[in-house]
C-alpha cells in the first residue's frame, strides 16, 4: 500500500483541467458505498473514469453524477474486486487514486467446547463464525498449528463452520486450543485420559481353613495392564507359599497352606489407573476334638466370645457366606438370629421355630421372611451355612448362631460389616477466584461407606457446556483445592466425588456458577491538576487492562510524607477520573495514591512520583485560543454565537472583552467568566455584530491577549443593470453587474433564468455561474424571451432577481439547405491477436505479468481466464489495456496460481483467443542453497 501511495505522490502535478483532484487514497468497508469526487475548471468538460486501466460503464453499481463543476463516481456495495486503482481522465490530463476495501471483522458466533477423551481417540473442535469462507487461525498453547506431513492436524471448512481434527490423540495433545479471527477468539481445553479399564471379574472375600489354599482372582479388560497386590497396604512379595500370576486378562494371587497370619485385606491395584479391587481373607481355625456319643453341640470358631475379632467385612453387592463348622451327637438343631445393636437374645428351647436338623433365620427373636430370595440358610453334616446374595448396608449387624441337642447348646456371635462407596460430598463452595483460577472447598460426605475416605476427585465445566472435565486422576486428600487453567470471563461450575477403598461415590451437587476474573491494572497518568492552600485536585486515566469484570470505581488515599498510615479521601468509590480533596493541612508534604476496584478486588496503586506540598502556586495568565477561532468565525444572520476561550492563571485573573477597541454592549452580547474559561454569547446575531473582538486576562501587572474575528453573513442583494447585448440566430448574449450588497460574503455565482412571454414560465439556464456575462442558446424561433438573474453567496440566493429591461425576439430564418446523406464506410474488423501470450516460469512472491497484443474495430472487449475460469473480478489480478497491448499483472503469485491463462477478445465481428502456461516456482532459501 505504501509503494502505491509513493507512486501517486510522484505523479501529482499542477493541472489546468482539474481544480481539485482525487485524494491519494480512499478506504471503504466491504458492502458499503464510496463516493469519489473531483472539481473541473470547465463545467462542460467530458470526464472518463477508468478502473485498472479499463473504462467504467455506468450501471447499478457504478453511478456517474455531474453537478456544476463537480463530478462524482459512486460505487455501491463495494466488494474485494473493487480494491483497485482508479483514474479520472479529462482530455490528455489524468488524476489517480487507490481504493482499499476493508473487510469487516469476523465474529465467532458459537464457541469451542472443552473435551475429555481417551487416548487414541479422534477429537474435533468445532466453531461457527459470522461470515462464510472467513480465514481463521488455530493455536495450541499460543503456537500456531499447521497441516503437517503426518496429517495429525487437519482443518475443515463448511460454510460458516470451522473444524480442527486431531487423529489418535496422545498425552502430549493436552492443552488449550484457540481459534482466532480478526474480530475475536475462542479457547477450549483438551484433556486426554488413559483408556478406561473395565473389570470383568472382581476379587471376592474368602473364608479359608488352616492348611487349605486361598486363591484371589480378578479379570480386567486390558491384557497388557500390569498390577500390584497389597496385603493391609503392604506390597505382597511372592515366595514358596505365595504365587502371583498374570495370564492374559486374568490376575491371580494364590496362597498355599494358609496360616492365621495370612488373614487380612488384600488389594489389587492396576498400574496407571485410579482405582483398586479389594477383598478380605478370613482365617477359620477348626478345633476337632474327640466327640463321644451324646456329646453336647459345639461351634468350632476360634473367635467365640470375642466380638472384636469375629468381624467379617463384605463389600456391598458381593455375596456374604458364613460357613460355621459344628459338632454334636445327636446332630444339633441350628437357629440363626440377627441383632442390629449388641448380641441377640437366644430363643427359648420350646420355640416353634426350632426344628431338628434344620435351620431358621431370626432377627431380634423373629423369623426373617425371605421375600426377595436373597437370604439362604443351609445345614449339612458338620456345617451350618448362612448366605446373603448381594449384601446391602442394612445387612450389617451381629449374627448369632445357636446350636442345640439334648446334651446341651452352644452359641457364637459373628459381627458382619458391609462396606460401600461413600455418599456424595456436600455442595462445594467457591471461596475466591483469580484471573484463571479459583479456590473451592467442600465438606466430607455424611457417610464414608464404612471405609475411611482416601481422597476426592474434582470436575469442572463451563456453565453453557454439557461436558464435565476431570481435574485430577489421583485422589486428592484435602478439603480445599485450587483449580487452575481456566479462561477469564467464562462462567464455570464445580463438583466433587469422594473415594474410599471400595470405589467412587456419586458426584456432589454442582457449585454456584462463578467467573474467573483478575483485578485491573493500576490507573495510569496520575497527576496534580490543581492545588491551593487547603485543597488538591487529582486526575488520572483508566487502567490499560480492565479484565472481564466491569470497573466498580476508584478509591483515593493520602498520607503524610513520614507516615505509613493511608487515609481514605472519601467514603466508598468514585466512578469519575478526577477528584478534589479538601480540608488538607496547609504547608504539609503529602503523598497520594489511587486504586481501581472490580469484582476481584483492588488493583495495584498508582502513586505520585514524589510528595506534594499543600500550598497555592502563582501562575502567569495565559489564554489558550482554540484552533477553530484562530481564523474568522462565520455565522449567518439570526444564528447563535457561543465562543468558549479557556485560560489559566492563579489567583483568578481579571477578564476584559472589547470590540474594535470599544466596550461591548451588554444588551446585545453576554459574557460569563469562570476560574478557567470565558464565554461570549450572542443569542441572535446581526450584521452589526461583525468585527474584531479582543479578550484580555490580567493578574496585577501581567496580562495576555487574544483576538477573535467574527463575520455575520446574510443573503446578497440582486445583480444590477441586466442588459441584452446581442441577438443572433437562436442565441442571446446577456451582461450584468455584481450586486451593491454582497451580504458581507463573497459572491459565489449567479443563477440565470429565461421565460417565454407567451407562457411566462421561468426555466433555469445556468446555476452557480461565475462570470457576469453569458450566452443563452437553443432558443425557439419565433418566440420572444425575457431574462432574470439571481446572485448567490455562501448563505444562498438573493431574495429578489434583476430583470432585463428589454426582451429578445428570435427571428424566423429561410429554408435550410439539407446536404445529401452518404453512407459511412464500414471499417469493422474481427479481433485478431498480433502477438501471442508466451509461457513463463516465475518465482513465488514476486509480481508477474503476462502480455499480448490485439487489433480489431470496434475496440474488442477483453476477458482473462485462468484454467477456463473468469478472473476479471478477482482482486489478486490487475488488467491493463493500452493501444492494443494487453497486460495481466499477478500480485505476488504462489504455487496455486500456476496453470493455463487465456485471453479472449470479442467484438460484434467475431472473437479470438490466445493462451499460455504459467509455472510458479517456490523461493530458494539460503538453507536450500547450502543443501
PDB file of C-alpha atoms in Angstrom, residues 314-320 374 388-395 416 418-420:
ATOM      1  CA  UNK A 314     -18.067 -57.634  52.924  1.00  0.00           C
ATOM      2  CA  UNK A 315     -18.330 -55.186  50.040  1.00  0.00           C
ATOM      3  CA  UNK A 316     -21.866 -54.057  49.226  1.00  0.00           C
ATOM      4  CA  UNK A 317     -23.229 -56.027  46.313  1.00  0.00           C
ATOM      5  CA  UNK A 318     -20.962 -59.007  46.958  1.00  0.00           C
ATOM      6  CA  UNK A 319     -22.073 -62.365  48.356  1.00  0.00           C
ATOM      7  CA  UNK A 320     -21.904 -62.901  52.156  1.00  0.00           C
ATOM      8  CA  UNK A 374     -31.503 -63.035  48.873  1.00  0.00           C
ATOM      9  CA  UNK A 388     -26.884 -63.393  51.657  1.00  0.00           C
ATOM     10  CA  UNK A 389     -26.808 -62.660  47.918  1.00  0.00           C
ATOM     11  CA  UNK A 390     -25.867 -59.035  47.144  1.00  0.00           C
ATOM     12  CA  UNK A 391     -25.143 -57.677  50.599  1.00  0.00           C
ATOM     13  CA  UNK A 392     -26.658 -54.294  51.410  1.00  0.00           C
ATOM     14  CA  UNK A 393     -25.964 -51.685  54.077  1.00  0.00           C
ATOM     15  CA  UNK A 394     -28.951 -52.786  56.211  1.00  0.00           C
ATOM     16  CA  UNK A 395     -27.463 -56.298  56.413  1.00  0.00           C
ATOM     17  CA  UNK A 416     -20.905 -58.530  59.838  1.00  0.00           C
ATOM     18  CA  UNK A 418     -20.988 -54.111  54.985  1.00  0.00           C
ATOM     19  CA  UNK A 419     -18.747 -51.557  53.310  1.00  0.00           C
ATOM     20  CA  UNK A 420     -19.808 -49.482  50.300  1.00  0.00           C
TER      21      UNK A 420
END
